[in-house]
Amino acid sequence: MAAVRMLWMGLVLLGLLGFPQTPAQDLDPVQPNFQQDKFLGRWYSAGLASNSSWFREKKAEMSMCRTVVAPSTDGGLNLTSTFLRKKQCETKTMLLQPMAVSGHYTYHSPHWGSKHIVSVVETNYNEYALLFSRGTKGRGQDFRMATLYSRTQTVKNELKEKFINFSNAQGLTEEDIVFLPQPDMCIQE
């Protein structure tokens, strides 16, 4: 009987103090009923926003890249991006591993040695997608990045405005945002 009383006391204390935070409670919202198969295919990175000092220093040099989203063997996504760097086309692939909630993925950055949670916050699948990434970089530095993907290289002003509002809602300011120009090469078919 004492064990049952202790169990109930423990449950009452957890209720009063709040349950311990789990990673699922810290996740950003995602597109309702996210359908990964509709998200696959070619996208263009039309806008970026980040609180990273490296990003702020380099954003004037950045340009639009083409990203092909394909399913990975573990149920996640391979994002293969082709972009212009030092007047050469480069291709890199990121593996987004699936989480328990559809539309949430984890990404391990080999360059920074950090782990990020990537969320597909909003998409209509055939025109645009808003993604948000968060994690830590270096010595515990908070890292946040918003991305505007477009199915075409030309982005409507309404989508640019939507991206600015979305970025601001994530705590990113006007100086953190860039709309990427189309380079002369690398993003063509």
PDB file of C-alpha atoms in Angstrom:
ATOM      1  CA  MET A   1       0.000   0.000   0.000  1.00  0.00           C
ATOM      2  CA  ALA A   2       2.901   2.384   0.747  1.00  0.00           C
ATOM      3  CA  ALA A   3       4.282   1.830  -2.759  1.00  0.00           C
ATOM      4  CA  VAL A   4       0.942   2.810  -4.317  1.00  0.00           C
ATOM      5  CA  ARG A   5       0.812   5.952  -2.146  1.00  0.00           C
ATOM      6  CA  MET A   6       4.376   6.868  -3.210  1.00  0.00           C
ATOM      7  CA  LEU A   7       3.467   6.356  -6.867  1.00  0.00           C
ATOM      8  CA  TRP A   8       0.427   8.628  -6.540  1.00  0.00           C
ATOM      9  CA  MET A   9       2.476  11.267  -4.702  1.00  0.00           C
ATOM     10  CA  GLY A  10       5.057  11.132  -7.463  1.00  0.00           C
ATOM     11  CA  LEU A  11       2.384  11.570 -10.128  1.00  0.00           C
ATOM     12  CA  VAL A  12       0.814  14.483  -8.224  1.00  0.00           C
ATOM     13  CA  LEU A  13       4.223  16.170  -7.888  1.00  0.00           C
ATOM     14  CA  LEU A  14       4.884  15.728 -11.607  1.00  0.00           C
ATOM     15  CA  GLY A  15       1.497  17.298 -12.302  1.00  0.00           C
ATOM     16  CA  LEU A  16       2.240  20.248 -10.021  1.00  0.00           C
ATOM     17  CA  LEU A  17       5.800  20.773 -11.221  1.00  0.00           C
ATOM     18  CA  GLY A  18       5.148  19.995 -14.867  1.00  0.00           C
ATOM     19  CA  PHE A  19       6.400  17.025 -16.817  1.00  0.00           C
ATOM     20  CA  PRO A  20      10.021  17.128 -17.921  1.00  0.00           C
ATOM     21  CA  GLN A  21      10.486  18.758 -21.317  1.00  0.00           C
ATOM     22  CA  THR A  22      10.836  16.318 -24.163  1.00  0.00           C
ATOM     23  CA  PRO A  23      12.289  17.163 -27.563  1.00  0.00           C
ATOM     24  CA  ALA A  24       8.826  16.813 -29.138  1.00  0.00           C
ATOM     25  CA  GLN A  25       7.553  19.690 -26.980  1.00  0.00           C
ATOM     26  CA  ASP A  26      10.319  21.961 -28.277  1.00  0.00           C
ATOM     27  CA  LEU A  27       9.533  21.398 -31.945  1.00  0.00           C
ATOM     28  CA  ASP A  28       8.385  24.192 -34.227  1.00  0.00           C
ATOM     29  CA  PRO A  29       4.974  23.810 -35.863  1.00  0.00           C
ATOM     30  CA  VAL A  30       4.859  22.059 -39.233  1.00  0.00           C
ATOM     31  CA  GLN A  31       2.575  22.019 -42.246  1.00  0.00           C
ATOM     32  CA  PRO A  32      -0.621  20.268 -41.106  1.00  0.00           C
ATOM     33  CA  ASN A  33      -0.890  16.790 -42.618  1.00  0.00           C
ATOM     34  CA  PHE A  34       2.550  17.198 -44.208  1.00  0.00           C
ATOM     35  CA  GLN A  35       2.889  14.962 -47.269  1.00  0.00           C
ATOM     36  CA  GLN A  36       6.551  14.229 -47.877  1.00  0.00           C
ATOM     37  CA  ASP A  37       5.925  12.727 -51.333  1.00  0.00           C
ATOM     38  CA  LYS A  38       4.441  16.050 -52.557  1.00  0.00           C
ATOM     39  CA  PHE A  39       7.467  17.936 -51.190  1.00  0.00           C
ATOM     40  CA  LEU A  40       9.902  15.977 -53.393  1.00  0.00           C
ATOM     41  CA  GLY A  41      11.362  17.433 -56.576  1.00  0.00           C
ATOM     42  CA  ARG A  42      13.151  20.592 -57.651  1.00  0.00           C
ATOM     43  CA  TRP A  43      13.137  23.757 -55.539  1.00  0.00           C
ATOM     44  CA  TYR A  44      15.061  27.034 -55.711  1.00  0.00           C
ATOM     45  CA  SER A  45      16.336  28.759 -52.584  1.00  0.00           C
ATOM     46  CA  ALA A  46      14.818  32.186 -53.065  1.00  0.00           C
ATOM     47  CA  GLY A  47      15.256  33.655 -49.587  1.00  0.00           C
ATOM     48  CA  LEU A  48      17.339  33.032 -46.506  1.00  0.00           C
ATOM     49  CA  ALA A  49      17.383  34.571 -43.049  1.00  0.00           C
ATOM     50  CA  SER A  50      19.709  33.697 -40.180  1.00  0.00           C
ATOM     51  CA  ASN A  51      21.069  35.025 -36.917  1.00  0.00           C
ATOM     52  CA  SER A  52      24.524  33.616 -37.753  1.00  0.00           C
ATOM     53  CA  SER A  53      27.354  36.155 -37.890  1.00  0.00           C
ATOM     54  CA  TRP A  54      28.911  34.143 -40.744  1.00  0.00           C
ATOM     55  CA  PHE A  55      25.660  34.473 -42.706  1.00  0.00           C
ATOM     56  CA  ARG A  56      25.485  38.242 -42.153  1.00  0.00           C
ATOM     57  CA  GLU A  57      29.065  38.616 -43.415  1.00  0.00           C
ATOM     58  CA  LYS A  58      28.528  36.450 -46.528  1.00  0.00           C
ATOM     59  CA  LYS A  59      24.920  37.178 -47.532  1.00  0.00           C
ATOM     60  CA  ALA A  60      25.895  39.806 -50.136  1.00  0.00           C
ATOM     61  CA  GLU A  61      27.943  37.144 -51.960  1.00  0.00           C
ATOM     62  CA  MET A  62      25.195  34.502 -51.984  1.00  0.00           C
ATOM     63  CA  SER A  63      22.997  33.616 -54.927  1.00  0.00           C
ATOM     64  CA  MET A  64      20.040  31.357 -55.617  1.00  0.00           C
ATOM     65  CA  CYS A  65      20.730  27.637 -55.748  1.00  0.00           C
ATOM     66  CA  ARG A  66      18.813  24.689 -57.148  1.00  0.00           C
ATOM     67  CA  THR A  67      17.906  21.951 -54.686  1.00  0.00           C
ATOM     68  CA  VAL A  68      16.533  18.552 -55.595  1.00  0.00           C
ATOM     69  CA  VAL A  69      14.661  16.865 -52.743  1.00  0.00           C
ATOM     70  CA  ALA A  70      14.575  13.062 -52.940  1.00  0.00           C
ATOM     71  CA  PRO A  71      13.587  10.355 -50.454  1.00  0.00           C
ATOM     72  CA  SER A  72      16.408   8.738 -48.479  1.00  0.00           C
ATOM     73  CA  THR A  73      16.595   5.069 -47.562  1.00  0.00           C
ATOM     74  CA  ASP A  74      15.741   5.794 -43.904  1.00  0.00           C
ATOM     75  CA  GLY A  75      12.487   7.581 -44.720  1.00  0.00           C
ATOM     76  CA  GLY A  76      14.047  11.023 -44.562  1.00  0.00           C
ATOM     77  CA  LEU A  77      15.157  13.374 -47.298  1.00  0.00           C
ATOM     78  CA  ASN A  78      18.274  13.965 -49.386  1.00  0.00           C
ATOM     79  CA  LEU A  79      18.619  17.631 -50.333  1.00  0.00           C
ATOM     80  CA  THR A  80      21.121  17.959 -53.180  1.00  0.00           C
ATOM     81  CA  SER A  81      21.940  21.615 -53.825  1.00  0.00           C
ATOM     82  CA  THR A  82      23.894  23.074 -56.720  1.00  0.00           C
ATOM     83  CA  PHE A  83      25.212  26.590 -56.181  1.00  0.00           C
ATOM     84  CA  LEU A  84      27.812  29.073 -57.392  1.00  0.00           C
ATOM     85  CA  ARG A  85      30.917  29.377 -55.222  1.00  0.00           C
ATOM     86  CA  LYS A  86      34.104  31.152 -56.273  1.00  0.00           C
ATOM     87  CA  LYS A  87      32.881  31.239 -59.891  1.00  0.00           C
ATOM     88  CA  GLN A  88      32.445  27.439 -59.911  1.00  0.00           C
ATOM     89  CA  CYS A  89      29.360  25.266 -59.591  1.00  0.00           C
ATOM     90  CA  GLU A  90      29.395  23.123 -56.455  1.00  0.00           C
ATOM     91  CA  THR A  91      27.016  20.382 -55.401  1.00  0.00           C
ATOM     92  CA  LYS A  92      26.403  19.276 -51.819  1.00  0.00           C
ATOM     93  CA  THR A  93      23.939  16.829 -50.338  1.00  0.00           C
ATOM     94  CA  MET A  94      22.350  17.118 -46.914  1.00  0.00           C
ATOM     95  CA  LEU A  95      20.670  14.127 -45.303  1.00  0.00           C
ATOM     96  CA  LEU A  96      17.623  15.055 -43.249  1.00  0.00           C
ATOM     97  CA  GLN A  97      16.701  12.197 -40.947  1.00  0.00           C
ATOM     98  CA  PRO A  98      13.030  11.803 -40.055  1.00  0.00           C
ATOM     99  CA  MET A  99      11.702  12.484 -36.586  1.00  0.00           C
ATOM    100  CA  ALA A 100       8.565  11.063 -34.983  1.00  0.00           C
ATOM    101  CA  VAL A 101       6.401  13.925 -36.296  1.00  0.00           C
ATOM    102  CA  SER A 102       6.051  14.145 -40.093  1.00  0.00           C
ATOM    103  CA  GLY A 103       7.611  17.365 -41.398  1.00  0.00           C
ATOM    104  CA  HIS A 104      10.335  17.435 -38.716  1.00  0.00           C
ATOM    105  CA  TYR A 105      13.862  16.267 -39.493  1.00  0.00           C
ATOM    106  CA  THR A 106      17.277  16.310 -37.882  1.00  0.00           C
ATOM    107  CA  TYR A 107      20.435  17.296 -39.687  1.00  0.00           C
ATOM    108  CA  HIS A 108      23.989  16.773 -38.477  1.00  0.00           C
ATOM    109  CA  SER A 109      26.378  19.363 -39.911  1.00  0.00           C
ATOM    110  CA  PRO A 110      29.771  17.766 -40.545  1.00  0.00           C
ATOM    111  CA  HIS A 111      31.316  21.221 -41.005  1.00  0.00           C
ATOM    112  CA  TRP A 112      30.172  22.649 -37.656  1.00  0.00           C
ATOM    113  CA  GLY A 113      29.777  19.351 -35.800  1.00  0.00           C
ATOM    114  CA  SER A 114      26.319  20.434 -34.738  1.00  0.00           C
ATOM    115  CA  LYS A 115      22.817  19.000 -34.832  1.00  0.00           C
ATOM    116  CA  HIS A 116      19.835  20.946 -36.140  1.00  0.00           C
ATOM    117  CA  ILE A 117      16.102  20.393 -36.217  1.00  0.00           C
ATOM    118  CA  VAL A 118      14.597  21.291 -39.589  1.00  0.00           C
ATOM    119  CA  SER A 119      10.851  21.868 -39.865  1.00  0.00           C
ATOM    120  CA  VAL A 120       8.717  22.292 -42.982  1.00  0.00           C
ATOM    121  CA  VAL A 121       6.516  24.947 -41.414  1.00  0.00           C
ATOM    122  CA  GLU A 122       4.334  25.817 -44.397  1.00  0.00           C
ATOM    123  CA  THR A 123       4.016  24.742 -48.033  1.00  0.00           C
ATOM    124  CA  ASN A 124       1.465  24.494 -50.798  1.00  0.00           C
ATOM    125  CA  TYR A 125       3.815  21.963 -52.508  1.00  0.00           C
ATOM    126  CA  ASN A 126       3.542  23.440 -56.008  1.00  0.00           C
ATOM    127  CA  GLU A 127       4.698  27.028 -55.432  1.00  0.00           C
ATOM    128  CA  TYR A 128       6.569  27.635 -52.162  1.00  0.00           C
ATOM    129  CA  ALA A 129       7.792  26.178 -48.891  1.00  0.00           C
ATOM    130  CA  LEU A 130       8.880  27.861 -45.659  1.00  0.00           C
ATOM    131  CA  LEU A 131      11.447  25.912 -43.635  1.00  0.00           C
ATOM    132  CA  PHE A 132      12.911  26.720 -40.249  1.00  0.00           C
ATOM    133  CA  SER A 133      16.093  25.261 -38.759  1.00  0.00           C
ATOM    134  CA  ARG A 134      17.355  25.642 -35.239  1.00  0.00           C
ATOM    135  CA  GLY A 135      20.238  24.236 -33.268  1.00  0.00           C
ATOM    136  CA  THR A 136      23.541  25.222 -31.739  1.00  0.00           C
ATOM    137  CA  LYS A 137      26.785  26.044 -33.443  1.00  0.00           C
ATOM    138  CA  GLY A 138      30.284  26.198 -32.081  1.00  0.00           C
ATOM    139  CA  ARG A 139      30.358  26.848 -28.339  1.00  0.00           C
ATOM    140  CA  GLY A 140      26.637  26.657 -27.743  1.00  0.00           C
ATOM    141  CA  GLN A 141      25.761  29.597 -29.999  1.00  0.00           C
ATOM    142  CA  ASP A 142      22.037  29.641 -30.802  1.00  0.00           C
ATOM    143  CA  PHE A 143      21.551  29.098 -34.542  1.00  0.00           C
ATOM    144  CA  ARG A 144      18.333  29.887 -36.421  1.00  0.00           C
ATOM    145  CA  MET A 145      17.699  29.898 -40.165  1.00  0.00           C
ATOM    146  CA  ALA A 146      14.553  30.445 -42.220  1.00  0.00           C
ATOM    147  CA  THR A 147      14.443  29.381 -45.861  1.00  0.00           C
ATOM    148  CA  LEU A 148      12.038  30.283 -48.646  1.00  0.00           C
ATOM    149  CA  TYR A 149      11.944  27.605 -51.335  1.00  0.00           C
ATOM    150  CA  SER A 150      10.221  28.307 -54.643  1.00  0.00           C
ATOM    151  CA  ARG A 151       9.354  25.918 -57.455  1.00  0.00           C
ATOM    152  CA  THR A 152      10.360  28.653 -59.934  1.00  0.00           C
ATOM    153  CA  GLN A 153      13.273  31.066 -60.137  1.00  0.00           C
ATOM    154  CA  THR A 154      10.927  34.067 -60.059  1.00  0.00           C
ATOM    155  CA  VAL A 155       9.259  34.722 -56.727  1.00  0.00           C
ATOM    156  CA  LYS A 156       6.054  36.727 -56.338  1.00  0.00           C
ATOM    157  CA  ASN A 157       6.118  39.798 -54.092  1.00  0.00           C
ATOM    158  CA  GLU A 158       3.397  38.251 -51.890  1.00  0.00           C
ATOM    159  CA  LEU A 159       5.726  35.309 -51.135  1.00  0.00           C
ATOM    160  CA  LYS A 160       8.592  37.665 -50.338  1.00  0.00           C
ATOM    161  CA  GLU A 161       6.330  39.521 -47.909  1.00  0.00           C
ATOM    162  CA  LYS A 162       5.180  36.215 -46.394  1.00  0.00           C
ATOM    163  CA  PHE A 163       8.848  35.223 -45.919  1.00  0.00           C
ATOM    164  CA  ILE A 164       9.721  38.538 -44.246  1.00  0.00           C
ATOM    165  CA  ASN A 165       6.797  38.127 -41.816  1.00  0.00           C
ATOM    166  CA  PHE A 166       7.713  34.476 -41.200  1.00  0.00           C
ATOM    167  CA  SER A 167      11.368  35.383 -40.519  1.00  0.00           C
ATOM    168  CA  ASN A 168      10.372  38.214 -38.179  1.00  0.00           C
ATOM    169  CA  ALA A 169       8.106  35.811 -36.274  1.00  0.00           C
ATOM    170  CA  GLN A 170      11.177  33.603 -35.727  1.00  0.00           C
ATOM    171  CA  GLY A 171      13.034  36.531 -34.124  1.00  0.00           C
ATOM    172  CA  LEU A 172      15.038  37.382 -37.253  1.00  0.00           C
ATOM    173  CA  THR A 173      15.369  41.022 -38.315  1.00  0.00           C
ATOM    174  CA  GLU A 174      15.557  42.819 -41.661  1.00  0.00           C
ATOM    175  CA  GLU A 175      19.372  42.702 -41.533  1.00  0.00           C
ATOM    176  CA  ASP A 176      19.150  38.901 -41.162  1.00  0.00           C
ATOM    177  CA  ILE A 177      17.148  38.467 -44.410  1.00  0.00           C
ATOM    178  CA  VAL A 178      18.332  38.198 -48.015  1.00  0.00           C
ATOM    179  CA  PHE A 179      16.483  37.435 -51.238  1.00  0.00           C
ATOM    180  CA  LEU A 180      18.938  35.609 -53.436  1.00  0.00           C
ATOM    181  CA  PRO A 181      19.710  36.809 -56.960  1.00  0.00           C
ATOM    182  CA  GLN A 182      19.760  34.351 -59.854  1.00  0.00           C
ATOM    183  CA  PRO A 183      23.318  33.511 -60.896  1.00  0.00           C
ATOM    184  CA  ASP A 184      24.314  33.248 -64.563  1.00  0.00           C
ATOM    185  CA  MET A 185      25.097  29.570 -64.113  1.00  0.00           C
ATOM    186  CA  CYS A 186      24.541  26.515 -61.885  1.00  0.00           C
ATOM    187  CA  ILE A 187      20.754  26.663 -61.486  1.00  0.00           C
ATOM    188  CA  GLN A 188      19.782  25.929 -65.079  1.00  0.00           C
ATOM    189  CA  GLU A 189      18.543  22.495 -66.097  1.00  0.00           C
TER     190      GLU A 189
END
